[in-house]
Amino acid sequence: MDILPPPSEAFSAINDEQQQILARRVLEEIATVGTGADVPLDEYIKILAEYRKSCERKGSYKEAEMVQTVLKQLRLEEEERHLNALTQQQENERQGLEEAHMLEFQNFNRIWNEKIDAFEEHQLDCEAAMLERHSMELAEFHAEMTNEIPTRPKFSKDLLNLRKIQDTLALQKNYTEAHKTKLKADKLEAQELERINRERAERYSKKEAQILSRHRSELIAMRKRMERGKAELERARKKELEMLLQRYHNVKRGLQGQQNIIKAKTGNILLKHAYNRKSDVSGSTAINVSMGAGTFGPLMTSKKKTNVAAMTGITTMADGGQYEDTNYGEQQLPPIR
């Protein structure tokens, strides 16, 4: 059933009979349907307020008293709706803050995990490249050692003298002594060749040990550099996380402060309005009037600017990028229905 007049039609322009019919329909609707969330309380209040004035003009004070009682109940329900809407909005704002923080925290962890994974992958690549270079260098050294063309051994003077004596005895046809000298010289030559080969092997072994020692030193030095680099990354991550959490707590405190101010001001306005028996408007209307007069506006505007700046800092990621955030610091009063 269509109870309300067209929006363009003013209630005061309706005659008393029409006002009575319209008010009766409203009262019947309230009695049968109640005042649920879909009921336009503000329109009902306007209709009944005009009807009460009409009753006053006609001297129908009992009817006016009954309408006044209904109006009082409707205004209380309208104020309760306003408070419930404010409570729900503030809960949504707090939930939005938590969701934005969790999203930022997840992005923070994702970005830093990618950074550390990339660093560790780079570390493994550097280590693998160094080990391959060391292996090639060692293989080249072994090939050099194997393919080295032997030089003519440098024998001692004693051996050279024995060979001369051996040749001289052979020329003198003194073969017996020449044979004895040859055996002696052969034995000495074998000893000297063994010594020369041993010294050569020791020289290559020493050079190989030097190469391996240098390889170990290079690998250890590189690993230490990588460890320092990773430690610096971890410190930077910890510092950035502390800043992220501090910004979150700052915004959370700011949001709670704003909400407490609005709840306190709303409560004070409703309390003052409850004792104002001369006023013909609801407490919700009084709140809207106060908002228009700047009771909430200037203070909340300043607070909103501060929190928006803080939230802009929150959305800055570890890689310098940003993501679109929920304006969880923006505090507004819920609309009056």
mmCIF file of N, CA, C and O in Angstrom, residues 33-99:
data_model
loop_
_atom_site.group_PDB
_atom_site.id
_atom_site.type_symbol
_atom_site.label_atom_id
_atom_site.label_comp_id
_atom_site.label_asym_id
_atom_site.label_seq_id
_atom_site.Cartn_x
_atom_site.Cartn_y
_atom_site.Cartn_z
ATOM 1 N N VAL A 33 2.734 -3.754 10.543
ATOM 2 C CA VAL A 33 4.037 -4.182 9.995
ATOM 3 C C VAL A 33 5.168 -3.962 10.996
ATOM 4 O O VAL A 33 6.124 -4.724 11.068
ATOM 5 N N GLY A 34 5.050 -2.912 11.805
ATOM 6 C CA GLY A 34 6.126 -2.581 12.728
ATOM 7 C C GLY A 34 7.087 -1.572 12.103
ATOM 8 O O GLY A 34 6.799 -0.951 11.081
ATOM 9 N N THR A 35 8.233 -1.435 12.716
ATOM 10 C CA THR A 35 9.239 -0.467 12.240
ATOM 11 C C THR A 35 10.540 -1.190 11.933
ATOM 12 O O THR A 35 11.563 -1.013 12.596
ATOM 13 N N GLY A 36 10.476 -2.047 10.921
ATOM 14 C CA GLY A 36 11.678 -2.778 10.531
ATOM 15 C C GLY A 36 12.664 -1.895 9.796
ATOM 16 O O GLY A 36 12.471 -0.687 9.638
ATOM 17 N N ALA A 37 13.711 -2.551 9.292
ATOM 18 C CA ALA A 37 14.779 -1.797 8.634
ATOM 19 C C ALA A 37 14.302 -1.147 7.346
ATOM 20 O O ALA A 37 14.850 -0.124 6.913
ATOM 21 N N ASP A 38 13.255 -1.723 6.699
ATOM 22 C CA ASP A 38 12.783 -1.180 5.428
ATOM 23 C C ASP A 38 11.806 -0.024 5.604
ATOM 24 O O ASP A 38 11.407 0.611 4.620
ATOM 25 N N VAL A 39 11.406 0.230 6.817
ATOM 26 C CA VAL A 39 10.425 1.288 7.064
ATOM 27 C C VAL A 39 11.118 2.651 7.024
ATOM 28 O O VAL A 39 12.111 2.856 7.724
ATOM 29 N N PRO A 40 10.602 3.621 6.232
ATOM 30 C CA PRO A 40 11.207 4.967 6.164
ATOM 31 C C PRO A 40 10.807 5.808 7.365
ATOM 32 O O PRO A 40 9.855 6.596 7.303
ATOM 33 N N LEU A 41 11.526 5.671 8.444
ATOM 34 C CA LEU A 41 11.146 6.348 9.689
ATOM 35 C C LEU A 41 11.116 7.861 9.525
ATOM 36 O O LEU A 41 10.266 8.535 10.096
ATOM 37 N N ASP A 42 12.072 8.419 8.788
ATOM 38 C CA ASP A 42 12.112 9.881 8.677
ATOM 39 C C ASP A 42 10.854 10.427 7.999
ATOM 40 O O ASP A 42 10.315 11.462 8.394
ATOM 41 N N GLU A 43 10.364 9.691 6.991
ATOM 42 C CA GLU A 43 9.131 10.133 6.331
ATOM 43 C C GLU A 43 7.933 9.985 7.262
ATOM 44 O O GLU A 43 7.057 10.852 7.321
ATOM 45 N N TYR A 44 7.893 8.869 8.012
ATOM 46 C CA TYR A 44 6.804 8.663 8.965
ATOM 47 C C TYR A 44 6.794 9.776 10.016
ATOM 48 O O TYR A 44 5.743 10.294 10.407
ATOM 49 N N ILE A 45 8.001 10.125 10.483
ATOM 50 C CA ILE A 45 8.095 11.169 11.513
ATOM 51 C C ILE A 45 7.583 12.501 10.971
ATOM 52 O O ILE A 45 6.866 13.240 11.666
ATOM 53 N N LYS A 46 7.931 12.823 9.726
ATOM 54 C CA LYS A 46 7.449 14.081 9.142
ATOM 55 C C LYS A 46 5.925 14.103 9.051
ATOM 56 O O LYS A 46 5.272 15.093 9.389
ATOM 57 N N ILE A 47 5.346 12.987 8.604
ATOM 58 C CA ILE A 47 3.888 12.919 8.458
ATOM 59 C C ILE A 47 3.205 13.064 9.811
ATOM 60 O O ILE A 47 2.255 13.860 9.988
ATOM 61 N N LEU A 48 3.690 12.304 10.806
ATOM 62 C CA LEU A 48 3.035 12.342 12.125
ATOM 63 C C LEU A 48 3.271 13.678 12.823
ATOM 64 O O LEU A 48 2.411 14.149 13.578
ATOM 65 N N ALA A 49 4.434 14.296 12.613
ATOM 66 C CA ALA A 49 4.683 15.599 13.222
ATOM 67 C C ALA A 49 3.717 16.639 12.671
ATOM 68 O O ALA A 49 3.175 17.480 13.418
ATOM 69 N N GLU A 50 3.467 16.623 11.361
ATOM 70 C CA GLU A 50 2.502 17.549 10.772
ATOM 71 C C GLU A 50 1.085 17.265 11.284
ATOM 72 O O GLU A 50 0.301 18.187 11.562
ATOM 73 N N TYR A 51 0.796 15.981 11.433
ATOM 74 C CA TYR A 51 -0.543 15.621 11.929
ATOM 75 C C TYR A 51 -0.722 16.051 13.381
ATOM 76 O O TYR A 51 -1.784 16.521 13.785
ATOM 77 N N ARG A 52 0.328 15.924 14.183
ATOM 78 C CA ARG A 52 0.241 16.363 15.574
ATOM 79 C C ARG A 52 -0.015 17.867 15.652
ATOM 80 O O ARG A 52 -0.817 18.353 16.458
ATOM 81 N N LYS A 53 0.657 18.628 14.798
ATOM 82 C CA LYS A 53 0.419 20.071 14.768
ATOM 83 C C LYS A 53 -1.029 20.383 14.367
ATOM 84 O O LYS A 53 -1.660 21.308 14.908
ATOM 85 N N SER A 54 -1.520 19.576 13.429
ATOM 86 C CA SER A 54 -2.921 19.760 13.023
ATOM 87 C C SER A 54 -3.869 19.485 14.181
ATOM 88 O O SER A 54 -4.869 20.195 14.389
ATOM 89 N N CYS A 55 -3.523 18.441 14.972
ATOM 90 C CA CYS A 55 -4.355 18.117 16.139
ATOM 91 C C CYS A 55 -4.301 19.253 17.159
ATOM 92 O O CYS A 55 -5.307 19.576 17.815
ATOM 93 N N GLU A 56 -3.111 19.841 17.324
ATOM 94 C CA GLU A 56 -2.987 20.966 18.252
ATOM 95 C C GLU A 56 -3.874 22.132 17.802
ATOM 96 O O GLU A 56 -4.551 22.775 18.622
ATOM 97 N N ARG A 57 -3.866 22.408 16.507
ATOM 98 C CA ARG A 57 -4.669 23.521 15.995
ATOM 99 C C ARG A 57 -6.174 23.269 16.179
ATOM 100 O O ARG A 57 -6.944 24.187 16.474
ATOM 101 N N LYS A 58 -6.563 21.998 16.078
ATOM 102 C CA LYS A 58 -7.980 21.651 16.217
ATOM 103 C C LYS A 58 -8.377 21.416 17.666
ATOM 104 O O LYS A 58 -9.549 21.215 17.967
ATOM 105 N N GLY A 59 -7.418 21.387 18.584
ATOM 106 C CA GLY A 59 -7.711 21.137 19.988
ATOM 107 C C GLY A 59 -7.899 19.679 20.320
ATOM 108 O O GLY A 59 -8.382 19.334 21.403
ATOM 109 N N SER A 60 -7.468 18.784 19.410
ATOM 110 C CA SER A 60 -7.568 17.337 19.668
ATOM 111 C C SER A 60 -6.316 16.902 20.427
ATOM 112 O O SER A 60 -5.402 16.256 19.882
ATOM 113 N N TYR A 61 -6.294 17.240 21.715
ATOM 114 C CA TYR A 61 -5.072 17.027 22.492
ATOM 115 C C TYR A 61 -4.817 15.554 22.828
ATOM 116 O O TYR A 61 -3.673 15.123 22.929
ATOM 117 N N LYS A 62 -5.877 14.786 23.009
ATOM 118 C CA LYS A 62 -5.671 13.350 23.265
ATOM 119 C C LYS A 62 -5.047 12.685 22.033
ATOM 120 O O LYS A 62 -4.151 11.848 22.148
ATOM 121 N N GLU A 63 -5.592 13.060 20.853
ATOM 122 C CA GLU A 63 -5.011 12.523 19.614
ATOM 123 C C GLU A 63 -3.561 12.986 19.462
ATOM 124 O O GLU A 63 -2.686 12.209 19.082
ATOM 125 N N ALA A 64 -3.327 14.253 19.811
ATOM 126 C CA ALA A 64 -1.962 14.771 19.728
ATOM 127 C C ALA A 64 -1.031 14.049 20.690
ATOM 128 O O ALA A 64 0.131 13.768 20.370
ATOM 129 N N GLU A 65 -1.546 13.730 21.906
ATOM 130 C CA GLU A 65 -0.744 12.998 22.896
ATOM 131 C C GLU A 65 -0.392 11.604 22.383
ATOM 132 O O GLU A 65 0.727 11.120 22.534
ATOM 133 N N MET A 66 -1.402 10.947 21.770
ATOM 134 C CA MET A 66 -1.141 9.605 21.233
ATOM 135 C C MET A 66 -0.097 9.667 20.103
ATOM 136 O O MET A 66 0.834 8.846 20.053
ATOM 137 N N VAL A 67 -0.246 10.658 19.219
ATOM 138 C CA VAL A 67 0.718 10.804 18.125
ATOM 139 C C VAL A 67 2.099 11.147 18.678
ATOM 140 O O VAL A 67 3.126 10.653 18.192
ATOM 141 N N GLN A 68 2.116 11.998 19.721
ATOM 142 C CA GLN A 68 3.395 12.368 20.327
ATOM 143 C C GLN A 68 4.100 11.151 20.902
ATOM 144 O O GLN A 68 5.326 11.024 20.798
ATOM 145 N N THR A 69 3.351 10.245 21.504
ATOM 146 C CA THR A 69 3.938 9.010 22.056
ATOM 147 C C THR A 69 4.548 8.169 20.945
ATOM 148 O O THR A 69 5.666 7.624 21.085
ATOM 149 N N VAL A 70 3.814 8.039 19.826
ATOM 150 C CA VAL A 70 4.342 7.277 18.699
ATOM 151 C C VAL A 70 5.589 7.951 18.123
ATOM 152 O O VAL A 70 6.575 7.299 17.791
ATOM 153 N N LEU A 71 5.519 9.295 18.006
ATOM 154 C CA LEU A 71 6.677 10.034 17.494
ATOM 155 C C LEU A 71 7.911 9.813 18.359
ATOM 156 O O LEU A 71 9.034 9.637 17.857
ATOM 157 N N LYS A 72 7.701 9.827 19.664
ATOM 158 C CA LYS A 72 8.824 9.626 20.577
ATOM 159 C C LYS A 72 9.456 8.264 20.354
ATOM 160 O O LYS A 72 10.692 8.126 20.305
ATOM 161 N N GLN A 73 8.615 7.235 20.177
ATOM 162 C CA GLN A 73 9.133 5.893 19.957
ATOM 163 C C GLN A 73 9.861 5.806 18.605
ATOM 164 O O GLN A 73 10.922 5.186 18.497
ATOM 165 N N LEU A 74 9.274 6.437 17.578
ATOM 166 C CA LEU A 74 9.916 6.410 16.261
ATOM 167 C C LEU A 74 11.270 7.108 16.288
ATOM 168 O O LEU A 74 12.230 6.671 15.658
ATOM 169 N N ARG A 75 11.343 8.232 17.003
ATOM 170 C CA ARG A 75 12.616 8.953 17.077
ATOM 171 C C ARG A 75 13.675 8.153 17.830
ATOM 172 O O ARG A 75 14.854 8.170 17.477
ATOM 173 N N LEU A 76 13.216 7.442 18.876
ATOM 174 C CA LEU A 76 14.165 6.577 19.595
ATOM 175 C C LEU A 76 14.681 5.473 18.673
ATOM 176 O O LEU A 76 15.880 5.145 18.685
ATOM 177 N N GLU A 77 13.760 4.912 17.879
ATOM 178 C CA GLU A 77 14.194 3.861 16.952
ATOM 179 C C GLU A 77 15.100 4.426 15.864
ATOM 180 O O GLU A 77 16.047 3.769 15.430
ATOM 181 N N GLU A 78 14.820 5.656 15.405
ATOM 182 C CA GLU A 78 15.673 6.282 14.408
ATOM 183 C C GLU A 78 17.070 6.529 14.970
ATOM 184 O O GLU A 78 18.085 6.290 14.311
ATOM 185 N N GLU A 79 17.128 6.993 16.214
ATOM 186 C CA GLU A 79 18.429 7.205 16.854
ATOM 187 C C GLU A 79 19.165 5.879 17.042
ATOM 188 O O GLU A 79 20.386 5.801 16.868
ATOM 189 N N GLU A 80 18.410 4.841 17.386
ATOM 190 C CA GLU A 80 19.041 3.521 17.549
ATOM 191 C C GLU A 80 19.601 3.039 16.215
ATOM 192 O O GLU A 80 20.690 2.460 16.157
ATOM 193 N N ARG A 81 18.846 3.277 15.130
ATOM 194 C CA ARG A 81 19.359 2.924 13.807
ATOM 195 C C ARG A 81 20.662 3.669 13.511
ATOM 196 O O ARG A 81 21.616 3.107 12.973
ATOM 197 N N HIS A 82 20.650 4.945 13.842
ATOM 198 C CA HIS A 82 21.844 5.750 13.598
ATOM 199 C C HIS A 82 23.045 5.201 14.371
ATOM 200 O O HIS A 82 24.152 5.066 13.819
ATOM 201 N N LEU A 83 22.823 4.882 15.640
ATOM 202 C CA LEU A 83 23.926 4.354 16.458
ATOM 203 C C LEU A 83 24.385 2.999 15.941
ATOM 204 O O LEU A 83 25.586 2.709 15.905
ATOM 205 N N ASN A 84 23.441 2.149 15.543
ATOM 206 C CA ASN A 84 23.812 0.839 14.998
ATOM 207 C C ASN A 84 24.596 1.001 13.701
ATOM 208 O O ASN A 84 25.581 0.282 13.457
ATOM 209 N N ALA A 85 24.144 1.939 12.860
ATOM 210 C CA ALA A 85 24.863 2.184 11.606
ATOM 211 C C ALA A 85 26.269 2.706 11.883
ATOM 212 O O ALA A 85 27.239 2.326 11.216
ATOM 213 N N LEU A 86 26.382 3.605 12.886
ATOM 214 C CA LEU A 86 27.706 4.130 13.240
ATOM 215 C C LEU A 86 28.602 3.017 13.767
ATOM 216 O O LEU A 86 29.779 2.920 13.390
ATOM 217 N N THR A 87 28.042 2.176 14.635
ATOM 218 C CA THR A 87 28.825 1.051 15.180
ATOM 219 C C THR A 87 29.278 0.113 14.068
ATOM 220 O O THR A 87 30.438 -0.319 14.037
ATOM 221 N N GLN A 88 28.378 -0.189 13.128
ATOM 222 C CA GLN A 88 28.721 -1.089 12.030
ATOM 223 C C GLN A 88 29.765 -0.458 11.118
ATOM 224 O O GLN A 88 30.704 -1.134 10.670
ATOM 225 N N GLN A 89 29.615 0.829 10.836
ATOM 226 C CA GLN A 89 30.596 1.499 9.987
ATOM 227 C C GLN A 89 31.977 1.479 10.635
ATOM 228 O O GLN A 89 32.982 1.211 9.972
ATOM 229 N N GLN A 90 32.031 1.776 11.925
ATOM 230 C CA GLN A 90 33.334 1.787 12.600
ATOM 231 C C GLN A 90 33.932 0.383 12.645
ATOM 232 O O GLN A 90 35.152 0.222 12.522
ATOM 233 N N GLU A 91 33.075 -0.622 12.802
ATOM 234 C CA GLU A 91 33.573 -1.999 12.758
ATOM 235 C C GLU A 91 34.116 -2.320 11.366
ATOM 236 O O GLU A 91 35.175 -2.960 11.224
ATOM 237 N N ASN A 92 33.411 -1.865 10.324
ATOM 238 C CA ASN A 92 33.884 -2.080 8.952
ATOM 239 C C ASN A 92 35.217 -1.368 8.716
ATOM 240 O O ASN A 92 36.092 -1.882 8.019
ATOM 241 N N GLU A 93 35.350 -0.176 9.287
ATOM 242 C CA GLU A 93 36.611 0.565 9.132
ATOM 243 C C GLU A 93 37.761 -0.176 9.806
ATOM 244 O O GLU A 93 38.858 -0.270 9.253
ATOM 245 N N ARG A 94 37.491 -0.702 11.007
ATOM 246 C CA ARG A 94 38.548 -1.456 11.702
ATOM 247 C C ARG A 94 38.897 -2.727 10.938
ATOM 248 O O ARG A 94 40.071 -3.091 10.804
ATOM 249 N N GLN A 95 37.861 -3.391 10.416
ATOM 250 C CA GLN A 95 38.110 -4.597 9.631
ATOM 251 C C GLN A 95 38.866 -4.253 8.345
ATOM 252 O O GLN A 95 39.764 -4.983 7.928
ATOM 253 N N GLY A 96 38.493 -3.117 7.727
ATOM 254 C CA GLY A 96 39.216 -2.675 6.533
ATOM 255 C C GLY A 96 40.680 -2.394 6.824
ATOM 256 O O GLY A 96 41.555 -2.700 6.011
ATOM 257 N N LEU A 97 40.930 -1.815 8.001
ATOM 258 C CA LEU A 97 42.318 -1.560 8.399
ATOM 259 C C LEU A 97 43.093 -2.866 8.538
ATOM 260 O O LEU A 97 44.217 -2.997 8.050
ATOM 261 N N GLU A 98 42.472 -3.852 9.195
ATOM 262 C CA GLU A 98 43.150 -5.139 9.385
ATOM 263 C C GLU A 98 43.391 -5.831 8.040
ATOM 264 O O GLU A 98 44.464 -6.389 7.807
ATOM 265 N N GLU A 99 42.391 -5.782 7.150
ATOM 266 C CA GLU A 99 42.548 -6.420 5.848
ATOM 267 C C GLU A 99 43.635 -5.730 5.033
ATOM 268 O O GLU A 99 44.436 -6.394 4.365
#
